[in-house]
């Protein structure tokens, strides 16, 4: 009589972090989709979904906070990704207050720009694949990210670049480069997960 009621909290305890992990993955994927959309229609969508847009800033901020909240349930990769994503965002926010720059992901005009702006995409990808592994979706998730980024990269290469300003063209180039980086990272993750599965040491 006491077994079933006692099992419910345990089941909920295990299920809730898994649902939250799914939300984290969804937020991180949405960030990538927003940038891809901005690359496909830079004139119309870059102000709305580009890296300087409030919508993308909210998505990235929500993913960062959720990633930090889920650190007890994330593996080593996910925890490293959450920190890699949070630290540069905090640095840029502080720099915004100190330097008065118009921050929405914009450079600060300091030597911190290069490491900070490299850490954000690196942290994004590390947290994404870490969350997939912690949720038990490492293998299928890596394949899904690989397929999605491959299609988006191909579409961006096929769609001709419309007449746009130099700044929008630079943004489109950066978004394309980030998609290629995500594609290469996903390819490496697929190979690693295949190796773990083949040797029977899978950690996903």
PDB file of C-alpha atoms in Angstrom:
ATOM      1  CA  UNK A   1       0.000   0.000   0.000  1.00  0.00           C
ATOM      2  CA  UNK A   2       2.879   2.370   0.750  1.00  0.00           C
ATOM      3  CA  UNK A   3       5.018   1.491  -2.281  1.00  0.00           C
ATOM      4  CA  UNK A   4       3.096   3.379  -4.990  1.00  0.00           C
ATOM      5  CA  UNK A   5       2.746   6.721  -3.134  1.00  0.00           C
ATOM      6  CA  UNK A   6       6.406   6.614  -2.129  1.00  0.00           C
ATOM      7  CA  UNK A   7       7.479   6.068  -5.731  1.00  0.00           C
ATOM      8  CA  UNK A   8       5.672   9.128  -7.084  1.00  0.00           C
ATOM      9  CA  UNK A   9       7.971  11.822  -5.627  1.00  0.00           C
ATOM     10  CA  UNK A  10      11.011   9.891  -6.899  1.00  0.00           C
ATOM     11  CA  UNK A  11       9.533   9.667 -10.383  1.00  0.00           C
ATOM     12  CA  UNK A  12       8.674  13.358 -10.379  1.00  0.00           C
ATOM     13  CA  UNK A  13      12.136  14.212  -9.073  1.00  0.00           C
ATOM     14  CA  UNK A  14      13.684  12.368 -12.005  1.00  0.00           C
ATOM     15  CA  UNK A  15      11.214  13.642 -14.584  1.00  0.00           C
ATOM     16  CA  UNK A  16      11.277  17.360 -13.711  1.00  0.00           C
ATOM     17  CA  UNK A  17      15.003  17.888 -14.460  1.00  0.00           C
ATOM     18  CA  UNK A  18      14.581  15.928 -17.697  1.00  0.00           C
ATOM     19  CA  UNK A  19      11.741  18.236 -18.779  1.00  0.00           C
ATOM     20  CA  UNK A  20      13.809  21.270 -17.807  1.00  0.00           C
ATOM     21  CA  UNK A  21      16.722  19.823 -19.780  1.00  0.00           C
ATOM     22  CA  UNK A  22      14.440  19.573 -22.797  1.00  0.00           C
ATOM     23  CA  UNK A  23      13.472  23.221 -22.336  1.00  0.00           C
ATOM     24  CA  UNK A  24      17.157  24.156 -22.160  1.00  0.00           C
ATOM     25  CA  UNK A  25      17.897  22.295 -25.399  1.00  0.00           C
ATOM     26  CA  UNK A  26      14.898  23.974 -27.057  1.00  0.00           C
ATOM     27  CA  UNK A  27      16.073  27.459 -26.013  1.00  0.00           C
ATOM     28  CA  UNK A  28      19.592  26.836 -27.298  1.00  0.00           C
ATOM     29  CA  UNK A  29      18.270  25.483 -30.607  1.00  0.00           C
ATOM     30  CA  UNK A  30      15.963  28.491 -30.946  1.00  0.00           C
ATOM     31  CA  UNK A  31      18.961  30.807 -30.628  1.00  0.00           C
ATOM     32  CA  UNK A  32      20.581  29.024 -33.552  1.00  0.00           C
ATOM     33  CA  UNK A  33      17.378  29.072 -35.594  1.00  0.00           C
ATOM     34  CA  UNK A  34      16.963  32.809 -34.946  1.00  0.00           C
ATOM     35  CA  UNK A  35      20.450  33.538 -36.290  1.00  0.00           C
ATOM     36  CA  UNK A  36      19.857  31.270 -39.287  1.00  0.00           C
ATOM     37  CA  UNK A  37      16.628  33.108 -40.080  1.00  0.00           C
ATOM     38  CA  UNK A  38      18.450  36.424 -39.787  1.00  0.00           C
ATOM     39  CA  UNK A  39      21.065  35.140 -42.250  1.00  0.00           C
ATOM     40  CA  UNK A  40      18.412  34.090 -44.767  1.00  0.00           C
ATOM     41  CA  UNK A  41      16.559  37.417 -44.692  1.00  0.00           C
ATOM     42  CA  UNK A  42      19.041  39.906 -43.207  1.00  0.00           C
ATOM     43  CA  UNK A  43      17.235  43.076 -44.199  1.00  0.00           C
ATOM     44  CA  UNK A  44      13.903  42.009 -42.677  1.00  0.00           C
ATOM     45  CA  UNK A  45      14.934  39.664 -39.829  1.00  0.00           C
ATOM     46  CA  UNK A  46      18.367  40.748 -38.631  1.00  0.00           C
ATOM     47  CA  UNK A  47      16.923  43.622 -36.547  1.00  0.00           C
ATOM     48  CA  UNK A  48      14.352  41.208 -35.086  1.00  0.00           C
ATOM     49  CA  UNK A  49      16.298  37.936 -34.708  1.00  0.00           C
ATOM     50  CA  UNK A  50      19.954  38.865 -35.138  1.00  0.00           C
ATOM     51  CA  UNK A  51      22.595  38.789 -32.420  1.00  0.00           C
ATOM     52  CA  UNK A  52      21.798  42.395 -31.447  1.00  0.00           C
ATOM     53  CA  UNK A  53      18.042  41.803 -31.206  1.00  0.00           C
ATOM     54  CA  UNK A  54      16.174  41.787 -27.889  1.00  0.00           C
ATOM     55  CA  UNK A  55      14.479  38.479 -28.808  1.00  0.00           C
ATOM     56  CA  UNK A  56      17.778  36.622 -29.216  1.00  0.00           C
ATOM     57  CA  UNK A  57      19.190  38.274 -26.091  1.00  0.00           C
ATOM     58  CA  UNK A  58      16.175  37.054 -24.096  1.00  0.00           C
ATOM     59  CA  UNK A  59      16.489  33.511 -25.488  1.00  0.00           C
ATOM     60  CA  UNK A  60      20.207  33.375 -24.733  1.00  0.00           C
ATOM     61  CA  UNK A  61      19.740  34.884 -21.274  1.00  0.00           C
ATOM     62  CA  UNK A  62      16.960  32.426 -20.418  1.00  0.00           C
ATOM     63  CA  UNK A  63      19.098  29.504 -21.626  1.00  0.00           C
ATOM     64  CA  UNK A  64      22.042  30.726 -19.543  1.00  0.00           C
ATOM     65  CA  UNK A  65      19.979  31.067 -16.362  1.00  0.00           C
ATOM     66  CA  UNK A  66      18.317  27.692 -16.895  1.00  0.00           C
ATOM     67  CA  UNK A  67      21.683  26.077 -17.571  1.00  0.00           C
ATOM     68  CA  UNK A  68      23.082  27.472 -14.324  1.00  0.00           C
ATOM     69  CA  UNK A  69      19.993  26.295 -12.436  1.00  0.00           C
ATOM     70  CA  UNK A  70      20.411  22.783 -13.863  1.00  0.00           C
ATOM     71  CA  UNK A  71      24.111  22.419 -12.998  1.00  0.00           C
ATOM     72  CA  UNK A  72      23.382  19.777 -10.300  1.00  0.00           C
ATOM     73  CA  UNK A  73      21.878  17.555 -13.031  1.00  0.00           C
ATOM     74  CA  UNK A  74      24.312  18.408 -15.817  1.00  0.00           C
ATOM     75  CA  UNK A  75      27.438  16.410 -16.480  1.00  0.00           C
ATOM     76  CA  UNK A  76      30.899  17.935 -16.643  1.00  0.00           C
ATOM     77  CA  UNK A  77      30.448  19.110 -20.231  1.00  0.00           C
ATOM     78  CA  UNK A  78      27.149  20.822 -19.476  1.00  0.00           C
ATOM     79  CA  UNK A  79      28.495  22.553 -16.371  1.00  0.00           C
ATOM     80  CA  UNK A  80      31.511  23.834 -18.274  1.00  0.00           C
ATOM     81  CA  UNK A  81      29.230  25.094 -21.052  1.00  0.00           C
ATOM     82  CA  UNK A  82      26.959  26.911 -18.599  1.00  0.00           C
ATOM     83  CA  UNK A  83      29.941  28.707 -17.048  1.00  0.00           C
ATOM     84  CA  UNK A  84      31.472  29.470 -20.463  1.00  0.00           C
ATOM     85  CA  UNK A  85      28.194  31.051 -21.518  1.00  0.00           C
ATOM     86  CA  UNK A  86      27.475  32.930 -18.287  1.00  0.00           C
ATOM     87  CA  UNK A  87      30.896  34.493 -17.642  1.00  0.00           C
ATOM     88  CA  UNK A  88      31.235  36.508 -20.901  1.00  0.00           C
ATOM     89  CA  UNK A  89      27.632  37.687 -20.688  1.00  0.00           C
ATOM     90  CA  UNK A  90      28.248  39.002 -17.169  1.00  0.00           C
ATOM     91  CA  UNK A  91      31.505  40.630 -18.303  1.00  0.00           C
ATOM     92  CA  UNK A  92      29.759  42.379 -21.189  1.00  0.00           C
ATOM     93  CA  UNK A  93      26.926  43.545 -18.958  1.00  0.00           C
ATOM     94  CA  UNK A  94      29.395  44.980 -16.452  1.00  0.00           C
ATOM     95  CA  UNK A  95      31.386  46.567 -19.272  1.00  0.00           C
ATOM     96  CA  UNK A  96      28.182  48.107 -20.547  1.00  0.00           C
ATOM     97  CA  UNK A  97      27.613  49.788 -17.202  1.00  0.00           C
ATOM     98  CA  UNK A  98      31.217  50.944 -16.904  1.00  0.00           C
ATOM     99  CA  UNK A  99      31.809  52.017 -20.497  1.00  0.00           C
ATOM    100  CA  UNK A 100      28.292  53.101 -21.409  1.00  0.00           C
ATOM    101  CA  UNK A 101      28.234  50.985 -24.581  1.00  0.00           C
ATOM    102  CA  UNK A 102      24.904  50.106 -26.176  1.00  0.00           C
ATOM    103  CA  UNK A 103      24.971  46.461 -25.150  1.00  0.00           C
ATOM    104  CA  UNK A 104      22.784  43.823 -26.718  1.00  0.00           C
ATOM    105  CA  UNK A 105      25.687  41.569 -27.551  1.00  0.00           C
ATOM    106  CA  UNK A 106      27.722  44.425 -29.002  1.00  0.00           C
ATOM    107  CA  UNK A 107      31.525  44.664 -28.609  1.00  0.00           C
ATOM    108  CA  UNK A 108      32.762  46.654 -25.653  1.00  0.00           C
ATOM    109  CA  UNK A 109      35.718  48.276 -27.404  1.00  0.00           C
ATOM    110  CA  UNK A 110      38.179  46.648 -24.989  1.00  0.00           C
ATOM    111  CA  UNK A 111      40.720  43.803 -25.328  1.00  0.00           C
ATOM    112  CA  UNK A 112      38.076  41.579 -23.698  1.00  0.00           C
ATOM    113  CA  UNK A 113      36.136  41.486 -26.973  1.00  0.00           C
ATOM    114  CA  UNK A 114      37.989  38.593 -28.586  1.00  0.00           C
ATOM    115  CA  UNK A 115      37.922  36.060 -25.705  1.00  0.00           C
ATOM    116  CA  UNK A 116      34.446  37.128 -24.603  1.00  0.00           C
ATOM    117  CA  UNK A 117      32.824  36.970 -28.023  1.00  0.00           C
ATOM    118  CA  UNK A 118      34.500  33.626 -28.738  1.00  0.00           C
ATOM    119  CA  UNK A 119      33.372  32.158 -25.420  1.00  0.00           C
ATOM    120  CA  UNK A 120      29.685  32.876 -26.070  1.00  0.00           C
ATOM    121  CA  UNK A 121      29.305  30.639 -29.167  1.00  0.00           C
ATOM    122  CA  UNK A 122      31.689  28.059 -27.689  1.00  0.00           C
ATOM    123  CA  UNK A 123      29.688  28.008 -24.454  1.00  0.00           C
ATOM    124  CA  UNK A 124      26.438  27.777 -26.409  1.00  0.00           C
ATOM    125  CA  UNK A 125      27.581  24.638 -28.248  1.00  0.00           C
ATOM    126  CA  UNK A 126      29.214  23.071 -25.179  1.00  0.00           C
ATOM    127  CA  UNK A 127      26.067  23.587 -23.102  1.00  0.00           C
ATOM    128  CA  UNK A 128      23.853  22.263 -25.906  1.00  0.00           C
ATOM    129  CA  UNK A 129      25.713  18.984 -26.342  1.00  0.00           C
ATOM    130  CA  UNK A 130      26.265  18.672 -22.596  1.00  0.00           C
ATOM    131  CA  UNK A 131      22.518  19.015 -21.985  1.00  0.00           C
ATOM    132  CA  UNK A 132      21.765  16.444 -24.697  1.00  0.00           C
ATOM    133  CA  UNK A 133      24.139  13.984 -23.058  1.00  0.00           C
ATOM    134  CA  UNK A 134      22.822  14.617 -19.544  1.00  0.00           C
ATOM    135  CA  UNK A 135      19.247  14.099 -20.745  1.00  0.00           C
ATOM    136  CA  UNK A 136      20.169  10.809 -22.395  1.00  0.00           C
ATOM    137  CA  UNK A 137      19.766  12.123 -25.934  1.00  0.00           C
ATOM    138  CA  UNK A 138      23.455  12.341 -26.828  1.00  0.00           C
ATOM    139  CA  UNK A 139      23.465  10.103 -29.891  1.00  0.00           C
ATOM    140  CA  UNK A 140      20.119  11.047 -31.422  1.00  0.00           C
ATOM    141  CA  UNK A 141      20.574  14.682 -30.427  1.00  0.00           C
ATOM    142  CA  UNK A 142      23.973  14.907 -32.113  1.00  0.00           C
ATOM    143  CA  UNK A 143      22.493  13.449 -35.314  1.00  0.00           C
ATOM    144  CA  UNK A 144      19.555  15.864 -35.140  1.00  0.00           C
ATOM    145  CA  UNK A 145      21.818  18.904 -34.679  1.00  0.00           C
ATOM    146  CA  UNK A 146      24.080  17.674 -37.478  1.00  0.00           C
ATOM    147  CA  UNK A 147      21.151  17.258 -39.883  1.00  0.00           C
ATOM    148  CA  UNK A 148      19.599  20.600 -38.947  1.00  0.00           C
ATOM    149  CA  UNK A 149      22.810  22.602 -39.264  1.00  0.00           C
ATOM    150  CA  UNK A 150      23.720  20.842 -42.519  1.00  0.00           C
ATOM    151  CA  UNK A 151      20.377  21.784 -44.086  1.00  0.00           C
ATOM    152  CA  UNK A 152      20.518  25.363 -42.823  1.00  0.00           C
ATOM    153  CA  UNK A 153      24.121  25.831 -43.969  1.00  0.00           C
ATOM    154  CA  UNK A 154      23.234  24.476 -47.421  1.00  0.00           C
ATOM    155  CA  UNK A 155      20.197  26.744 -47.698  1.00  0.00           C
ATOM    156  CA  UNK A 156      22.217  29.814 -46.702  1.00  0.00           C
ATOM    157  CA  UNK A 157      24.853  28.962 -49.309  1.00  0.00           C
ATOM    158  CA  UNK A 158      22.231  28.415 -52.023  1.00  0.00           C
ATOM    159  CA  UNK A 159      20.090  31.478 -51.313  1.00  0.00           C
ATOM    160  CA  UNK A 160      21.693  34.460 -53.082  1.00  0.00           C
ATOM    161  CA  UNK A 161      22.779  37.372 -50.926  1.00  0.00           C
ATOM    162  CA  UNK A 162      20.404  40.313 -51.477  1.00  0.00           C
ATOM    163  CA  UNK A 163      21.695  43.868 -51.848  1.00  0.00           C
ATOM    164  CA  UNK A 164      22.378  44.814 -48.229  1.00  0.00           C
ATOM    165  CA  UNK A 165      24.650  47.099 -46.262  1.00  0.00           C
ATOM    166  CA  UNK A 166      28.182  46.080 -45.301  1.00  0.00           C
ATOM    167  CA  UNK A 167      27.170  45.625 -41.655  1.00  0.00           C
ATOM    168  CA  UNK A 168      24.319  43.269 -42.552  1.00  0.00           C
ATOM    169  CA  UNK A 169      26.596  41.368 -44.914  1.00  0.00           C
ATOM    170  CA  UNK A 170      29.149  40.983 -42.126  1.00  0.00           C
ATOM    171  CA  UNK A 171      26.441  39.713 -39.774  1.00  0.00           C
ATOM    172  CA  UNK A 172      25.242  37.220 -42.397  1.00  0.00           C
ATOM    173  CA  UNK A 173      28.800  35.955 -42.827  1.00  0.00           C
ATOM    174  CA  UNK A 174      29.226  35.530 -39.077  1.00  0.00           C
ATOM    175  CA  UNK A 175      25.925  33.661 -38.740  1.00  0.00           C
ATOM    176  CA  UNK A 176      26.953  31.338 -41.562  1.00  0.00           C
ATOM    177  CA  UNK A 177      30.312  30.717 -39.893  1.00  0.00           C
ATOM    178  CA  UNK A 178      28.585  29.915 -36.594  1.00  0.00           C
ATOM    179  CA  UNK A 179      26.350  27.386 -38.359  1.00  0.00           C
ATOM    180  CA  UNK A 180      29.389  25.737 -39.933  1.00  0.00           C
ATOM    181  CA  UNK A 181      31.046  25.604 -36.493  1.00  0.00           C
ATOM    182  CA  UNK A 182      27.905  23.975 -35.086  1.00  0.00           C
ATOM    183  CA  UNK A 183      27.887  21.517 -38.000  1.00  0.00           C
ATOM    184  CA  UNK A 184      31.512  20.521 -37.381  1.00  0.00           C
ATOM    185  CA  UNK A 185      30.910  20.225 -33.634  1.00  0.00           C
ATOM    186  CA  UNK A 186      27.870  18.013 -34.270  1.00  0.00           C
ATOM    187  CA  UNK A 187      29.894  15.834 -36.642  1.00  0.00           C
ATOM    188  CA  UNK A 188      32.551  15.334 -33.955  1.00  0.00           C
ATOM    189  CA  UNK A 189      29.828  14.558 -31.392  1.00  0.00           C
ATOM    190  CA  UNK A 190      28.297  11.963 -33.743  1.00  0.00           C
ATOM    191  CA  UNK A 191      31.660  10.252 -34.164  1.00  0.00           C
ATOM    192  CA  UNK A 192      32.335  10.293 -30.415  1.00  0.00           C
ATOM    193  CA  UNK A 193      28.913   8.876 -29.587  1.00  0.00           C
ATOM    194  CA  UNK A 194      29.296   6.150 -32.223  1.00  0.00           C
ATOM    195  CA  UNK A 195      32.639   5.244 -30.665  1.00  0.00           C
ATOM    196  CA  UNK A 196      31.164   5.079 -27.166  1.00  0.00           C
ATOM    197  CA  UNK A 197      28.249   2.993 -28.388  1.00  0.00           C
ATOM    198  CA  UNK A 198      30.542   0.605 -30.249  1.00  0.00           C
ATOM    199  CA  UNK A 199      32.797   0.079 -27.230  1.00  0.00           C
ATOM    200  CA  UNK A 200      29.902  -0.179 -24.809  1.00  0.00           C
ATOM    201  CA  UNK A 201      31.050   2.787 -22.712  1.00  0.00           C
ATOM    202  CA  UNK A 202      28.286   5.195 -23.624  1.00  0.00           C
ATOM    203  CA  UNK A 203      27.756   7.970 -21.121  1.00  0.00           C
ATOM    204  CA  UNK A 204      24.697   9.521 -22.787  1.00  0.00           C
TER     205      UNK A 204
END
